[in-house]
Coordinates of C-alpha atoms and ligand atoms in Angstrom, one line a residue:
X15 CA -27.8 4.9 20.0
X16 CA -28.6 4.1 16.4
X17 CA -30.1 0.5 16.5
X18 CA -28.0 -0.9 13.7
X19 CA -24.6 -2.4 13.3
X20 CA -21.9 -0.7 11.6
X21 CA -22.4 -2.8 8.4
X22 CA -26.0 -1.7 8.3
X23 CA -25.0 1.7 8.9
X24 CA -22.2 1.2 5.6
X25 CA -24.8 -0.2 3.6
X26 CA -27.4 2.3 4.5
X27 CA -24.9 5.1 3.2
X28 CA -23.6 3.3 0.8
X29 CA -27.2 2.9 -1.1
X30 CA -28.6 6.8 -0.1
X31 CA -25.4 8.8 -0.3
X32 CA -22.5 7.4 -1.8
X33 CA -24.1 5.5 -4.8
X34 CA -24.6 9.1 -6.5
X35 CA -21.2 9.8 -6.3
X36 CA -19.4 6.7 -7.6
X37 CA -17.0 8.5 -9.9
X38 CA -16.8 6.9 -13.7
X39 CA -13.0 8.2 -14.0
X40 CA -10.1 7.6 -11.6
X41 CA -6.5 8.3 -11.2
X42 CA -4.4 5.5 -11.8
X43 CA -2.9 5.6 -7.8
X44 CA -6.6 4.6 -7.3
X45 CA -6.8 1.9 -10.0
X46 CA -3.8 0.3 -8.0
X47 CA -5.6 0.5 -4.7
X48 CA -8.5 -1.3 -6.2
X49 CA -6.2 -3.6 -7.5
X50 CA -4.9 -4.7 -4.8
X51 CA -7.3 -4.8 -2.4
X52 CA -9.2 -7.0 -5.5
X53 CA -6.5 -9.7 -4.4
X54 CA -6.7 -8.6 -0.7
X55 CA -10.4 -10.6 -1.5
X56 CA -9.3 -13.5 -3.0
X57 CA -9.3 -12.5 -6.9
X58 CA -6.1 -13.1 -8.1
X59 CA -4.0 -10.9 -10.5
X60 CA -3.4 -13.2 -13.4
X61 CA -7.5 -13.5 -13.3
X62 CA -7.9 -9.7 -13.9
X63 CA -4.7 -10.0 -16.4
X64 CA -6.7 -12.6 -18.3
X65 CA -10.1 -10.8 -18.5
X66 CA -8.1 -7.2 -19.5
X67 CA -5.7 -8.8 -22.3
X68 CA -9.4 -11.2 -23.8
X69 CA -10.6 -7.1 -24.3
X70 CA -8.1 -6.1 -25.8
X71 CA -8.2 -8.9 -28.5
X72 CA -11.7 -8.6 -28.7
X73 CA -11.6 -4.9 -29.6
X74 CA -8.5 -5.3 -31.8
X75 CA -10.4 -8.2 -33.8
X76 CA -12.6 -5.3 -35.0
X77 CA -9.6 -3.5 -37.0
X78 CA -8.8 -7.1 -38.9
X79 CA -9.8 -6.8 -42.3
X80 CA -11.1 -9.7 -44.9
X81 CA -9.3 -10.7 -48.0
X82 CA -6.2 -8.4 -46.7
X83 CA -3.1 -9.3 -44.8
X84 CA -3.3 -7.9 -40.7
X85 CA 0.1 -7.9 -39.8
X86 CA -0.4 -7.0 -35.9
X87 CA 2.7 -6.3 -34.1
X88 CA 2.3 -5.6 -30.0
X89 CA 5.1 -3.8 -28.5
X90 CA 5.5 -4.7 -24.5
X91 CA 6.8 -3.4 -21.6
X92 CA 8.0 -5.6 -18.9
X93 CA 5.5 -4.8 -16.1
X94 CA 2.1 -6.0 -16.0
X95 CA 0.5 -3.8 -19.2
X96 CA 3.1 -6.1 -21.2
X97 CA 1.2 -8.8 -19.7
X98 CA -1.8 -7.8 -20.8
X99 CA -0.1 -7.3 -24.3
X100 CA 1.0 -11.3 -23.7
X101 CA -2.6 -12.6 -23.2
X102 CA -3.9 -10.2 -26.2
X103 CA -1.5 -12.0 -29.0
X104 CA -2.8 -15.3 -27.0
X105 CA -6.6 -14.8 -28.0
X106 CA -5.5 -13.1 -31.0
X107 CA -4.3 -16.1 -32.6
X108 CA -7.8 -17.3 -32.3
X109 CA -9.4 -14.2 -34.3
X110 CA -6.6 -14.0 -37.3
X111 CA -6.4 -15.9 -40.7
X112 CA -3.4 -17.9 -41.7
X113 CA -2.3 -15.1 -43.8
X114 CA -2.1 -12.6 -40.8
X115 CA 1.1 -12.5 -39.2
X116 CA 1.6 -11.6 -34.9
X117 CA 5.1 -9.9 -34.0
X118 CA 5.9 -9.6 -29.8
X119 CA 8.3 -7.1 -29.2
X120 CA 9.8 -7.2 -26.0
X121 CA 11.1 -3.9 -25.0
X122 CA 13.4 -5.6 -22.5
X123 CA 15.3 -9.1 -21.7
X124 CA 12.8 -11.9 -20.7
X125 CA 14.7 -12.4 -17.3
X126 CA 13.4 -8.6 -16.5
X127 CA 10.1 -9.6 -16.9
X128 CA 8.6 -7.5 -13.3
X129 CA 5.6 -10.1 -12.4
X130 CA 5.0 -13.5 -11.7
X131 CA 1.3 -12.7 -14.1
X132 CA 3.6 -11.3 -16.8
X133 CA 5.8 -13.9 -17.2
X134 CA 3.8 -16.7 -17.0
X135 CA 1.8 -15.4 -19.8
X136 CA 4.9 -15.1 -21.5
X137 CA 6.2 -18.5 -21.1
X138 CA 3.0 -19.2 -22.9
X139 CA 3.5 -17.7 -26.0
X140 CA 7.0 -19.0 -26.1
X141 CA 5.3 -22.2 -26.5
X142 CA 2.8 -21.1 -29.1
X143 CA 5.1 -19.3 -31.2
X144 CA 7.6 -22.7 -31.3
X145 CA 4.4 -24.4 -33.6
X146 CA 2.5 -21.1 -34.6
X147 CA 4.5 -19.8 -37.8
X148 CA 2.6 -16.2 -37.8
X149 CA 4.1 -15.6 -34.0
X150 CA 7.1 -14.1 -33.8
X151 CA 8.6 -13.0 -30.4
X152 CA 11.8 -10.4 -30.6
X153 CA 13.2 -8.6 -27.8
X154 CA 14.5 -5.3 -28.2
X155 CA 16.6 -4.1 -25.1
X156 CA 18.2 -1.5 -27.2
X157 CA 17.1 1.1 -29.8
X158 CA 18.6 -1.1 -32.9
X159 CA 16.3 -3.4 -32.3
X160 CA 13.2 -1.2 -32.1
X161 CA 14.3 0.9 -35.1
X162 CA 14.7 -2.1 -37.4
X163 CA 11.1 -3.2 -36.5
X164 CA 9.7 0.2 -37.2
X165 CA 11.7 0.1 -40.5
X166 CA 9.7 -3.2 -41.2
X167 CA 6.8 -1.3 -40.5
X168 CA 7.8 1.9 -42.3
X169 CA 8.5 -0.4 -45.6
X170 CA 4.9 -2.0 -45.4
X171 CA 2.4 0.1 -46.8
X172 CA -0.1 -2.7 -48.6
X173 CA -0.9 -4.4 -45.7
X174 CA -3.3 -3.5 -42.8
X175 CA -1.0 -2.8 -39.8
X176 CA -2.1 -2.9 -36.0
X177 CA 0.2 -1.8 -33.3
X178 CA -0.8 -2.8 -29.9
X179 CA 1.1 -0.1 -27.0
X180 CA 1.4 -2.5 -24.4
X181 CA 4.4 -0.9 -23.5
X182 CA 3.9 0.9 -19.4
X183 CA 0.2 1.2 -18.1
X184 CA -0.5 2.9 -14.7
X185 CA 3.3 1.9 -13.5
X186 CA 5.0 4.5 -15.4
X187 CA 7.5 6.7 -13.4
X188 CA 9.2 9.6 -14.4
X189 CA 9.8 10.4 -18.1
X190 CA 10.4 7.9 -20.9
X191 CA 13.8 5.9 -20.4
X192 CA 15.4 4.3 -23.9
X193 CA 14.3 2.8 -26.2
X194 CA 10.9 3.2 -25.1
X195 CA 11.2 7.1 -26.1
X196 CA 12.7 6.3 -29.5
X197 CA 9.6 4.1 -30.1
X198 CA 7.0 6.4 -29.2
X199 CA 8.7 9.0 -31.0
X200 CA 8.7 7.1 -34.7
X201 CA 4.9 5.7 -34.0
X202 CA 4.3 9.0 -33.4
X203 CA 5.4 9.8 -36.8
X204 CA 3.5 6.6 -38.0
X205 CA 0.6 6.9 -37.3
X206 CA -0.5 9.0 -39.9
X207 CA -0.2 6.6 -42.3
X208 CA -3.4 5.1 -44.1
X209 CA -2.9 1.6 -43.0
X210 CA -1.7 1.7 -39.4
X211 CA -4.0 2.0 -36.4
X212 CA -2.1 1.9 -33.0
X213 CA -4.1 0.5 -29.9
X214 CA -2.9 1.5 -26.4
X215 CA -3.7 -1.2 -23.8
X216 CA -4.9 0.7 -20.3
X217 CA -3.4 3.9 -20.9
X218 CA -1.2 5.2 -23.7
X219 CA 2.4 5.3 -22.9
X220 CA 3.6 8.6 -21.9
X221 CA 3.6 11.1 -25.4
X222 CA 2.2 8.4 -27.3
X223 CA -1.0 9.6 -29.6
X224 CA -2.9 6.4 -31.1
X225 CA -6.1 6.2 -31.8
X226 CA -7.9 3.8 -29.9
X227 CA -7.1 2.9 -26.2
X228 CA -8.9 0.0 -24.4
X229 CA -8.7 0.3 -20.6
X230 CA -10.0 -1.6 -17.4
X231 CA -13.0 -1.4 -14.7
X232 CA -13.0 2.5 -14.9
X233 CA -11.5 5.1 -17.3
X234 CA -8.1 6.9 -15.9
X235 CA -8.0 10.1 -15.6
X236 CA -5.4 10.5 -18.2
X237 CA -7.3 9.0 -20.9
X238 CA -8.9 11.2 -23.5
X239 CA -12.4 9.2 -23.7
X240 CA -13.7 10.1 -27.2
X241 CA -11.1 7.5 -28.1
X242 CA -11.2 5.2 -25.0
X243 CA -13.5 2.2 -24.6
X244 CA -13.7 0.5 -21.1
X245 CA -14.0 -2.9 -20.2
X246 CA -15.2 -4.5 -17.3
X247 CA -12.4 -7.3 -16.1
X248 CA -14.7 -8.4 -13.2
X249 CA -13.4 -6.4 -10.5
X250 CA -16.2 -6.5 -7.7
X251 CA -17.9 -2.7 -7.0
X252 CA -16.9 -4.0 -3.2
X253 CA -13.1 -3.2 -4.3
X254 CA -13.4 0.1 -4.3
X255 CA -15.3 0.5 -0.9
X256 CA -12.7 -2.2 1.0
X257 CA -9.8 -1.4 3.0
X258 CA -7.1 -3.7 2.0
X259 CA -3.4 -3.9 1.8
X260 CA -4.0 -2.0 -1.2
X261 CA -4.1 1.1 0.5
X262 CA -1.4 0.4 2.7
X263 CA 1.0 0.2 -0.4
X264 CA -0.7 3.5 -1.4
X265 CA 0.9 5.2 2.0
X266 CA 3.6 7.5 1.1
X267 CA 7.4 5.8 1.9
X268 CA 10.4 6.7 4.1
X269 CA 12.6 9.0 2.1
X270 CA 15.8 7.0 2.1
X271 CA 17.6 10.2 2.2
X272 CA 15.1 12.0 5.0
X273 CA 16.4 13.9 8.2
X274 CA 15.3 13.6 11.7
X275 CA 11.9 14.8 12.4
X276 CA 11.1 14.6 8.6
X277 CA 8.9 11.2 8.7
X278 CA 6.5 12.6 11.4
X279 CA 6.0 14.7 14.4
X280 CA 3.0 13.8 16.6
X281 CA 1.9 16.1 19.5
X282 CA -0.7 14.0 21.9
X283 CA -2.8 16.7 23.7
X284 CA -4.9 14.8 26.7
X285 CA -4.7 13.0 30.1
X286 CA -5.8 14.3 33.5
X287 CA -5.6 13.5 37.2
X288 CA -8.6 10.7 36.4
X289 CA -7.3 9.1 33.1
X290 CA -3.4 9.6 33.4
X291 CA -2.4 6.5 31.4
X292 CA -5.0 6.8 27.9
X293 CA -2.1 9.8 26.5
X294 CA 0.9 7.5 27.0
X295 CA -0.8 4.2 24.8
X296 CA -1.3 6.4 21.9
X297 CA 2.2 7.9 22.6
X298 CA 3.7 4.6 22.7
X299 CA 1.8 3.5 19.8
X300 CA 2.9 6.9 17.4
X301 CA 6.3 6.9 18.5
X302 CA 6.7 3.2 16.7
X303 CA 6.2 5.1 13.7
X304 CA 7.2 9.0 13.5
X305 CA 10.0 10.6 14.4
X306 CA 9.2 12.2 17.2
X307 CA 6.1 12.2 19.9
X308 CA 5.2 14.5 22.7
X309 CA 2.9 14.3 25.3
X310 CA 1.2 17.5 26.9
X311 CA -0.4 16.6 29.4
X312 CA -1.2 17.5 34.0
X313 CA 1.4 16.2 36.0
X314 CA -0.3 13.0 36.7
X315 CA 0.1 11.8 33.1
X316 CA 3.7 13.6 33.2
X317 CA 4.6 11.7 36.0
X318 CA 3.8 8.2 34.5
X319 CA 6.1 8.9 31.5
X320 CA 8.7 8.7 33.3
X321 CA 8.9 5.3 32.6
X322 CA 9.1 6.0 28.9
X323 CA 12.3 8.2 28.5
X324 CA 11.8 8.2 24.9
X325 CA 8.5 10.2 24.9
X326 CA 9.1 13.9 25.6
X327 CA 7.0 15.5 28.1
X328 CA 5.4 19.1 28.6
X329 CA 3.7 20.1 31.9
X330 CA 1.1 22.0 32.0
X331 CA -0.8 23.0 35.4
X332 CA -4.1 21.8 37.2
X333 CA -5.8 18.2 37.1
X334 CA -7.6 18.8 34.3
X335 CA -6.2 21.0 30.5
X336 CA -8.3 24.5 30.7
X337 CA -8.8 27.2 28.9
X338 CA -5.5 28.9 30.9
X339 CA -3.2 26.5 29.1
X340 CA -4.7 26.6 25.3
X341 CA -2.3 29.6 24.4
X342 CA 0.3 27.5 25.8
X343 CA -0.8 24.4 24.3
X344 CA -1.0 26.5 20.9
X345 CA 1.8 27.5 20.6
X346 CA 3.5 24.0 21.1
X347 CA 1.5 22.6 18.5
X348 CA 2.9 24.2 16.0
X349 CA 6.1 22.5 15.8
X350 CA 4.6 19.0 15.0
X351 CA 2.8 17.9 12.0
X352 CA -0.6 16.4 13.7
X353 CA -1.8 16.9 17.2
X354 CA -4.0 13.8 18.7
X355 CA -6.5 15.4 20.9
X356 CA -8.5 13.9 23.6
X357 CA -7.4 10.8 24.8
X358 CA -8.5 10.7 29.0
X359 CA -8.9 14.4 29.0
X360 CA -11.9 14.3 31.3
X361 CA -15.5 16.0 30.8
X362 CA -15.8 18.9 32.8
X363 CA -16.3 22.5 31.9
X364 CA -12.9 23.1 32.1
X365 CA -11.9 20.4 29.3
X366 CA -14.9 21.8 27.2
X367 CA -13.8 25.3 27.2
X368 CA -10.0 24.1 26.2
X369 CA -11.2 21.7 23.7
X370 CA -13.6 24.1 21.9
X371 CA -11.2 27.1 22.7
X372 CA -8.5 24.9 21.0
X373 CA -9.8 23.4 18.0
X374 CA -11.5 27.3 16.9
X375 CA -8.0 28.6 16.2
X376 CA -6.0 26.0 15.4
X377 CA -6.6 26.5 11.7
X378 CA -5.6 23.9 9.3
X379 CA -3.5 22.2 11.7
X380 CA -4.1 18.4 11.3
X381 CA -5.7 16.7 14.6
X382 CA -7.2 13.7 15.5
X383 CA -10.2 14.1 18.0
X384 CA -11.0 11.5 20.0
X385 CA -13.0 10.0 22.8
X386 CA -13.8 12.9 25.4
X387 CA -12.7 15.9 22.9
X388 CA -15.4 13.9 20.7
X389 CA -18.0 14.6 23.5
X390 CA -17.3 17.8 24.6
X391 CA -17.1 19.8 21.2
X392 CA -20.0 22.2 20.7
X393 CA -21.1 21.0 17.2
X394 CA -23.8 23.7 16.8
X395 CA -21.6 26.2 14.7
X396 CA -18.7 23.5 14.0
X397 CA -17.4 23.0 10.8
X398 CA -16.0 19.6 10.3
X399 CA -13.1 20.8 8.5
X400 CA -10.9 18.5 5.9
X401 CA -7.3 18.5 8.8
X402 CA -9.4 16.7 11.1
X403 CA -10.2 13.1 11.9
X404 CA -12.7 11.9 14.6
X405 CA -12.0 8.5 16.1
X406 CA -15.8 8.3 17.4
X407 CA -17.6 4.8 18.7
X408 CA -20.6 4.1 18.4
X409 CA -21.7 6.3 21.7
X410 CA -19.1 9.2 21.1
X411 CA -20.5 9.4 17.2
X412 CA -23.9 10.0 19.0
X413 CA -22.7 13.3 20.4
X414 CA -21.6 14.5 16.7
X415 CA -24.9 15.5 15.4
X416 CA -25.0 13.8 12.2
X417 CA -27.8 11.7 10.9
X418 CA -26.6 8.8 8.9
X419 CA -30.8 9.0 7.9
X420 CA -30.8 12.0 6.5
X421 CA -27.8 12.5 3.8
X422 CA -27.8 16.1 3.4
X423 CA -26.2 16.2 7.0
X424 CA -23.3 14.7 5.3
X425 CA -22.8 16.9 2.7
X426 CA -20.4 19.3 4.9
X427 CA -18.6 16.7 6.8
X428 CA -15.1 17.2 4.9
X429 CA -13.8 15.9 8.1
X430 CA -12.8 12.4 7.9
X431 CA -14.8 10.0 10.0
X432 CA -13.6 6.4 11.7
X433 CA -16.4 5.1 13.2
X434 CA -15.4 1.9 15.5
X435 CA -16.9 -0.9 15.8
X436 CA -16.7 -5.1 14.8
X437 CA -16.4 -3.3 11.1
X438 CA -14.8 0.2 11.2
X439 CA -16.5 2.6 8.6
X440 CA -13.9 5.8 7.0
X441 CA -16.3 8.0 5.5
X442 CA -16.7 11.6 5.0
X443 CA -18.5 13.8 2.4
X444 CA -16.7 12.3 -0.9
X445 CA -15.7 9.1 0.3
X446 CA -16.0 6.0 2.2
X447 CA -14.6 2.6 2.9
X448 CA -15.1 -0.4 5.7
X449 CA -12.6 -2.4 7.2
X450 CA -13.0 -5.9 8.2
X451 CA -9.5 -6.7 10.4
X452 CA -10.3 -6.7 14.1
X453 CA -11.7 -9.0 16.5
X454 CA -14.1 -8.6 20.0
X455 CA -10.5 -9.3 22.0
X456 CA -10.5 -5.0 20.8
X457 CA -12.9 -4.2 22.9
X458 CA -10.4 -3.9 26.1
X459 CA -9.7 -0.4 27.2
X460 CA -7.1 1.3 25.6
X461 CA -7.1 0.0 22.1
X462 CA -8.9 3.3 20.9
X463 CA -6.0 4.9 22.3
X464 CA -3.5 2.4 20.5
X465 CA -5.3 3.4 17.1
X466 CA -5.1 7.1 17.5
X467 CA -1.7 7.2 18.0
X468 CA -1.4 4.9 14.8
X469 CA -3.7 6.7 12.8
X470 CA -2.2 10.1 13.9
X471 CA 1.1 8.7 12.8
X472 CA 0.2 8.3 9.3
X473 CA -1.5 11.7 9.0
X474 CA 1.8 13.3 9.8
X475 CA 2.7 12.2 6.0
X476 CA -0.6 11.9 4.2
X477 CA -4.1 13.3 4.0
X478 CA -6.8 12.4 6.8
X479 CA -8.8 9.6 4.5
X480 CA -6.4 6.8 4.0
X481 CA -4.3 7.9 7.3
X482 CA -7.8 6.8 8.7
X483 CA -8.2 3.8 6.7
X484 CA -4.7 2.2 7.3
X485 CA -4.7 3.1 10.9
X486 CA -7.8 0.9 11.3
X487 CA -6.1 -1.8 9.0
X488 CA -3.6 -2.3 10.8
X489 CA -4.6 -1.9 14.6
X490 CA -6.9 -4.5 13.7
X491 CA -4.6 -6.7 11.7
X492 CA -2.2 -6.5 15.1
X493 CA -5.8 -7.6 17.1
X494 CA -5.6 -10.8 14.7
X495 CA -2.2 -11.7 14.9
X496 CA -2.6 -11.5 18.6
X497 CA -5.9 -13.3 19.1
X498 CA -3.8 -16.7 17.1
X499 CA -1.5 -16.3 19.4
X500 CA -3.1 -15.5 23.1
X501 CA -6.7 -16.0 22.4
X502 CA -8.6 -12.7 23.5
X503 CA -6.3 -12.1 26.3
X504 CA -4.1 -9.7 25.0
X505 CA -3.6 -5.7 26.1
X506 CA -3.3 -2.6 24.1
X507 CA 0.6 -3.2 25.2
X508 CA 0.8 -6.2 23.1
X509 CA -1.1 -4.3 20.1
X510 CA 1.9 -1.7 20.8
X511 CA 4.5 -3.8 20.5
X512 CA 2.5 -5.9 17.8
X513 CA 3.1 -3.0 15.2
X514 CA 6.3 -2.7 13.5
X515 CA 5.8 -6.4 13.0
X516 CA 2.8 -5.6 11.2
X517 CA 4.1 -2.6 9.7
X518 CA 7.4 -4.6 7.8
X519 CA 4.8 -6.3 5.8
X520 CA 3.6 -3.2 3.8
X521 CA 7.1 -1.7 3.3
Ligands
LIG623 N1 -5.6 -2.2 -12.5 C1 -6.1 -3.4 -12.9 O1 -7.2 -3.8 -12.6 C2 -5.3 -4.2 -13.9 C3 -4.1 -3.7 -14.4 N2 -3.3 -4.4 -15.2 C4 -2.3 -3.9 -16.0 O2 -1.2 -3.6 -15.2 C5 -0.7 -2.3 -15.6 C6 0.1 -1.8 -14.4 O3 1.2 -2.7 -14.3 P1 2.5 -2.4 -13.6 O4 3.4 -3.6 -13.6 O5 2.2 -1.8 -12.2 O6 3.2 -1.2 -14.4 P2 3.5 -1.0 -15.9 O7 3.4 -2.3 -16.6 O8 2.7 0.1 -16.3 O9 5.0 -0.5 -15.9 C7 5.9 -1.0 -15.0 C8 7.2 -1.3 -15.8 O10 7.6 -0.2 -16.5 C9 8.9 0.2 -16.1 N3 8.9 1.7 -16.1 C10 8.3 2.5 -15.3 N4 8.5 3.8 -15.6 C11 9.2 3.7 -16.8 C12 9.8 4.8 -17.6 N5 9.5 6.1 -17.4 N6 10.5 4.4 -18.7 C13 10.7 3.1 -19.0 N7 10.2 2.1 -18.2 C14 9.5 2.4 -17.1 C15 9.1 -0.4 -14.7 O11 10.4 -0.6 -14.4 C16 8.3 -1.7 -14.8 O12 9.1 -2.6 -15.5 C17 -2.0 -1.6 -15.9 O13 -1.7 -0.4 -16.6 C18 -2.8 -2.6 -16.7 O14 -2.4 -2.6 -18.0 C19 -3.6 -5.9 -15.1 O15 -2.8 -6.7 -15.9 C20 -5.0 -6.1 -15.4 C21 -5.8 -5.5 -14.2
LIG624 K1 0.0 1.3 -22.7

């Protein structure tokens, strides 16, 4: 057994392997997972709004010109990059002459203002612009009102003009709705005047070309950066390496309009005449989630479902799943989305030839391995392929052959990776993350059977990585709910029952 804990383990990796591969530009599905989990510890929004709308003014100050009039006018959206836009006019007030003049255009009605950030920041200007005679603050709901401020605009050509796109950042959707469109369309058309530079706060607005954009912590990948600067807002590097309820938001939803069998089908492959009872907690624990959950498993295991008449059941012969049944077993699993393989199947040579046998032509199936599947692989030829997630302990991880020492042994492992412990590490050869939820009450038999299910849930509708992540989250966030309310005496039952409760949090 390694000799250190699972933090010294993340900080060992994260300092030989994953510090090379810190990537400078992300997508902005990322951005928001870091952006949340930034709250998850304990930096709040308005902070980051703060910070990101100061660099904007600061790199807008550097367009101002001397003995000139500026007339800057910021267009907003009402989501969070119209906040930004908010606190930029705020700080820009403090950089412009008493000739200059500061136009707010509100691309929507105040009382549709999306966030609490936003709208405080808002209420702020209102003040200002009640003593400040060069603010002026319009809303434009409609496309009269944005055409007769690019008329303004249009009319001006002595002046030095800034437009400020603070219009829709990373929470765009779908194409342009009006009058956002008609606006980008005639800046589009502006822009080639002499005096007007347009600034894009975060990202420019879908179809919009300015010439400057000005984003946060790390470029996005839409951003073309021979015209992006980027500006720390003091976002901690630990963000990015934290599993938060950021990336719980980040699962994919419920399709309001979806069919039965559509949000998940989970096959649970395990159980034997010894360990009869391991299959059914991760059965009970998937089926509060998917669709639909089977169990495959020798008649022990079979026999004790019978208490659960929602779980379907599939017999196979023996005490112990063997190489006789894998056809079988095969062919079953390809009706269901992710098979969870392993828990209480027994070590003996019959389970290692039916795990190995299994998991060599099951092609890109996705499965969870865990527990004695863990142990009994044969790792000498195995490729840890991207469909599959190990649910290893500290002991089982042992048996997997990799040296968290030596990172080239890393460098194949497109498998995904949840080691357990007081903190769970999610790693595999691109990525990794800790999570902190979870207390020592976990260490009862049969939680690790709780969290496959859970994690094999979530892999039914997304990839292996965050299915990992969130499955840990939230087994662990069920462990702390329980632990304030029955001390460390609780069972991997309660953590069952625990979920949904947990899971209406994140919808
Ligand atoms: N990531 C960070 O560290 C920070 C990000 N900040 C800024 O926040 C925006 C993202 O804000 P969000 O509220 O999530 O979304 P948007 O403001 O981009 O837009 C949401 C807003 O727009 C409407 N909308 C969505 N799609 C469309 C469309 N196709 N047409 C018209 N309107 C649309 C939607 O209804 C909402 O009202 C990020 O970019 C940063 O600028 C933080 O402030 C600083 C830290
Ligand atoms: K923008």
């Amino acid at each position: 057994m390694i000799p250190m804990s699972n933090l010294e383990i993340f900080h060992k990796l994260l300092k030989n392997y994953y510090s090379k591969k810190s990537k400078d530009c992300i997508t902005s599905g990322e951005m928001s997972i870091i952006d949340n989990n930034c709250e998850y510890l304990g930096v709040p929004k308005i902070l980051l709004m703060e910070n990101a709308g100061k660099s904007v003014a600061e790199e807008v100050s550097r367009y101002l010109k001397e003995n000139c009039k500026n007339r800057i006018y910021v267009f907003c959206g009402l989501g969070n990059n119209g906040g930004d836009g908010f606190v930029a006019v705020r700080h820009l007030t403090d950089y412009c002459s008493f000739e200059d003049t500061l136009t707010v255009v509100l691309l929507g009605k105040e009382e549709f203002i999306k966030t609490y950030e936003a709208g405080e920041n808002f209420k702020i200007l209102k003040n200002i612009s009640q003593l400040d005679f060069r603010l002026t603050i319009k809303e434009a709901p409609y496309v009269e009102g944005v055409l007769e401020v690019i008329d303004e605009i249009e009319n001006n050509r002595e002046d030095n003009v800034i437009i400020i796109d603070a219009l829709l950042g990373t929470g765009i959707r779908g194409d342009l709705r009006e009058p956002f469109k008609t606006l980008v369309d005639n800046l589009n058309r502006l822009r080639y005047k002499e005096n007007i530079k347009i600034i894009s706060v975060d990202v420019e607005t879908k179809g919009l070309r300015g010439n400057l954009v000005v984003t946060f912590h790390r470029n996005k990948m839409e951003n073309d950066i021979s015209k992006t600067v980027v500006k720390k807002i003091g976002i901690p590097t630990i963000a990015h390496y934290i599993v938060g309820w950021g990336d719980m938001y980040a699962l994919s939803k419920r399709d309001p309009n979806s069919h039965k069998g559509e949000n998940g089908k989970v096959l649970i492959v395990g159980g034997s005449k010894r360990y009869f009872g391991a299959p059914i907690l991760s059965a009970l624990a998937s089926s509060k989630i998917v669709d639909l959950t089977t169990v495959v498993s020798v008649k022990h295991t079979i026999e004790a479902l019978r208490d659960y008449p929602h779980l379907i059941s599939y017999e196979v012969e023996g005490d112990y799943l063997s190489r006789d049944c894998v056809d079988e077993v095969m062919k079953l699993s390809k009706d269901y989305h992710v098979v969870i393989l392993g828990s209480g199947l027994g070590i003996n040579e019959d389970t290692k030839e039916f795990v190995n046998e299994y998991l060599n032509e099951i092609g890109d199936k996705k499965v969870v391995i865990d527990a004695d599947a863990i142990k009994v692989i044969d790792y000498r030829d195995f490729e840890f392929k991207e469909n599959f997630i190990f649910t290893p302990h500290r002991r089982e991880f042992e048996y997997m052959g990799i040296n968290i020492e030596d990172p080239t042994s890393l460098e194949d492992v497109k498998s995904t990776i949840l080691l357990k412990g007081r903190y769970d590490i999610i790693f595999n050869n691109e990525r990794i993350k800790i999570n902190k939820t979870g207390n020592v009450g976990m260490t009862v038999g049969g939680t690790g059977d709780v969290l496959c299910g859970i994690v094999g849930a979530f892999f039914s509708k997304n990839d292996g990585f965050i299915s990992a992540c969130c499955g840990a989250y939230i087994n662990g966030y069920a462990g702390d709910m329980l632990l304030s309310e029955k001390g460390y005496y609780y069972t991997p039952m309660d953590l069952i029952e625990c979920i949904p409760k947990v899971l209406s949090m994140f919808r």
